[in-house]
Tab-separated table of N, CA and C in Angstrom:
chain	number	residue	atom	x	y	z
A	1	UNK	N	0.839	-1.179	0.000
A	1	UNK	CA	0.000	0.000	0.000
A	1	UNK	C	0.882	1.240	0.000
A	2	UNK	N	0.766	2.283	-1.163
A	2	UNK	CA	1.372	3.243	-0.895
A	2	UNK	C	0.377	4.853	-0.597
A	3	UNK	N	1.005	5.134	0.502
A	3	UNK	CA	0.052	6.421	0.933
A	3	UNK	C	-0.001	8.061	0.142
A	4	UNK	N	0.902	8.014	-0.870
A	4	UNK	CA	0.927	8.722	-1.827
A	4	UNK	C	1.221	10.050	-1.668
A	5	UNK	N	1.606	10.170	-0.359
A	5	UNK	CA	1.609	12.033	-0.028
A	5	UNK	C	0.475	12.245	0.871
A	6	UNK	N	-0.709	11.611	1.153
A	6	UNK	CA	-1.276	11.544	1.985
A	6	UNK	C	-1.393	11.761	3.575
A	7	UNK	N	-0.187	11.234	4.010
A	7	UNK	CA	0.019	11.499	4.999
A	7	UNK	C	1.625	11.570	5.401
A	8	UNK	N	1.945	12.101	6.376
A	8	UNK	CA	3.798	12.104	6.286
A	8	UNK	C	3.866	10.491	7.140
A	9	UNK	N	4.808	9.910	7.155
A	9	UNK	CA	5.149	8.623	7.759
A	9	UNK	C	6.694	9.297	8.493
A	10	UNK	N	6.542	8.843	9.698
A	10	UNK	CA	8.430	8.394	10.003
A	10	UNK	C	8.051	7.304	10.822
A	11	UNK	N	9.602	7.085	11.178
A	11	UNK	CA	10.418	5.937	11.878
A	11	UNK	C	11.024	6.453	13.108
A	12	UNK	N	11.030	5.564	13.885
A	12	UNK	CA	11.684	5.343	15.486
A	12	UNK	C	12.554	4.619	15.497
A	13	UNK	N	13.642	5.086	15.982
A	13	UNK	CA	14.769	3.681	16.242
A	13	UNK	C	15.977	3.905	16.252
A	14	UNK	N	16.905	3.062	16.194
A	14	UNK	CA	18.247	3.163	16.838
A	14	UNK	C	18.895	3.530	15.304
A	15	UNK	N	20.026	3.953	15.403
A	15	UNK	CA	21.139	4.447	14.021
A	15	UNK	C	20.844	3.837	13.160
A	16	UNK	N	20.908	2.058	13.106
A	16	UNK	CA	20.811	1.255	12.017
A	16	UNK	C	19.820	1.036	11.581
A	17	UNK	N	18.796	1.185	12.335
A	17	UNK	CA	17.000	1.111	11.604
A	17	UNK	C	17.275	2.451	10.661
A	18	UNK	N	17.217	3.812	11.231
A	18	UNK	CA	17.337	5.016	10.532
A	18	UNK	C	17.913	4.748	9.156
A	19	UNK	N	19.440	4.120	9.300
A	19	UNK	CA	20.136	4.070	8.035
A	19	UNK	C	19.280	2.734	6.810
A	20	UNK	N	18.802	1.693	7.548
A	20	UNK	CA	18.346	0.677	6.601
A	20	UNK	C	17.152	1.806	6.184
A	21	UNK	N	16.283	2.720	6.847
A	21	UNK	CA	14.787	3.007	6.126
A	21	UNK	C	15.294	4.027	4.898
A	22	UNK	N	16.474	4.935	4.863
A	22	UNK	CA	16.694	5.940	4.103
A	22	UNK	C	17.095	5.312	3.041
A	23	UNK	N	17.175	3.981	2.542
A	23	UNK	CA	17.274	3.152	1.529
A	23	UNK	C	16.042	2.386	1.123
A	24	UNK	N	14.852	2.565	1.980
A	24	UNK	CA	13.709	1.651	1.613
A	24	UNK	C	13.079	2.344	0.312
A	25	UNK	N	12.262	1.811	-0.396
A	25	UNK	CA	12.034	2.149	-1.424
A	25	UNK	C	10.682	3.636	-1.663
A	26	UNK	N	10.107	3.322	-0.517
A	26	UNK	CA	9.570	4.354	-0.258
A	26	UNK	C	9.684	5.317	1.641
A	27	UNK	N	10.851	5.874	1.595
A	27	UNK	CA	11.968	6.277	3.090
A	27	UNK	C	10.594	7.119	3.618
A	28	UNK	N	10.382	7.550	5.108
A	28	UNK	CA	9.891	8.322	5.723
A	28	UNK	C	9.978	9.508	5.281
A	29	UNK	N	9.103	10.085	5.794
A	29	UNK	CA	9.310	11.987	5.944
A	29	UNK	C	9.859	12.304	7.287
A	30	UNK	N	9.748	11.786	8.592
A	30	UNK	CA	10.674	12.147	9.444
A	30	UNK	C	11.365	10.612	9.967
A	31	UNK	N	12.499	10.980	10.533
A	31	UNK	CA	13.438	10.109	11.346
A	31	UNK	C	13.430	10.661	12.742
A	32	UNK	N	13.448	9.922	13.830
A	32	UNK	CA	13.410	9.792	15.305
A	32	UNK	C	14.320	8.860	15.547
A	33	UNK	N	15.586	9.391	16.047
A	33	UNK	CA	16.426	8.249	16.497
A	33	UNK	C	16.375	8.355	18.186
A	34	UNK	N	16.608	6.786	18.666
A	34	UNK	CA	16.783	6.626	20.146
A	34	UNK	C	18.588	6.774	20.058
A	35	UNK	N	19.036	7.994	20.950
A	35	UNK	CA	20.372	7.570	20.981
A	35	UNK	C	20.792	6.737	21.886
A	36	UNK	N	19.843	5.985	22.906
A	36	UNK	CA	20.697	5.008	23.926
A	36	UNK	C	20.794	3.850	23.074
A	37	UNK	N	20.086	3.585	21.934
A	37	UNK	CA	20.286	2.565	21.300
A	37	UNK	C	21.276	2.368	19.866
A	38	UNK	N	21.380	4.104	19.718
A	38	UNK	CA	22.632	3.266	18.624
A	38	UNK	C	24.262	3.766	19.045
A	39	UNK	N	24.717	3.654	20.014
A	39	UNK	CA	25.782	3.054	20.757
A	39	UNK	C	26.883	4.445	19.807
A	40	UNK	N	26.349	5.915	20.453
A	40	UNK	CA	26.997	6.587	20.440
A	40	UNK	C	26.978	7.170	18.871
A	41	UNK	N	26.540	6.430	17.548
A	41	UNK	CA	26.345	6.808	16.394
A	41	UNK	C	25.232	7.714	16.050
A	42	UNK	N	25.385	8.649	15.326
A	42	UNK	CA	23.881	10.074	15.339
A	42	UNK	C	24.247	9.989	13.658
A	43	UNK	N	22.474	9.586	13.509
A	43	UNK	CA	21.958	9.398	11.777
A	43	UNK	C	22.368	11.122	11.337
A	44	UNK	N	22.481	11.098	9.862
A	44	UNK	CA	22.446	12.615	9.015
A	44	UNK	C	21.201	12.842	9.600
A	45	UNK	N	20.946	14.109	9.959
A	45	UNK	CA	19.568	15.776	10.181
A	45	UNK	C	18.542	14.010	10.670
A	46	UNK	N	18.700	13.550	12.069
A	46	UNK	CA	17.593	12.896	12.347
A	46	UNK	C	16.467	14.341	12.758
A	47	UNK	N	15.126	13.714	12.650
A	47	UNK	CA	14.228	15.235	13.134
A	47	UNK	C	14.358	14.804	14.765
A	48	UNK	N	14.071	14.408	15.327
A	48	UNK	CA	14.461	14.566	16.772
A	48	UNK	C	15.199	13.116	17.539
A	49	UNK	N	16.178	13.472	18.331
A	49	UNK	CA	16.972	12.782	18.654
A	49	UNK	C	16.650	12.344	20.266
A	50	UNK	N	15.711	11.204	20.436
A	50	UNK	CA	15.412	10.598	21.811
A	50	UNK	C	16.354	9.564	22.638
């Protein structure tokens, strides 16, 4: 199912989720990284950093 612009989508998660979704075929509109979970690594312009 693709939401077409419809609505914005992001993702939650540690460095390496962030980096696998910015390759998915259709990537989020925002990124939320947990930094206790990616072990000191900070994704490119995450939108907020938990």
């Amino acid at each position: 199912m693709v939401l077409t612009g419809k609505y914005q989508v992001g993702v939650y998660g540690s460095y390496a989720v962030l980096i696998a979704m910015t390759g998915a075929d259709y990537p989020p509109d925002k990124f939320f990284q947990t930094y206790a979970w990616s072990y000191g690594d900070k994704a490119p312009n995450p939108y907020q950093s938990v």
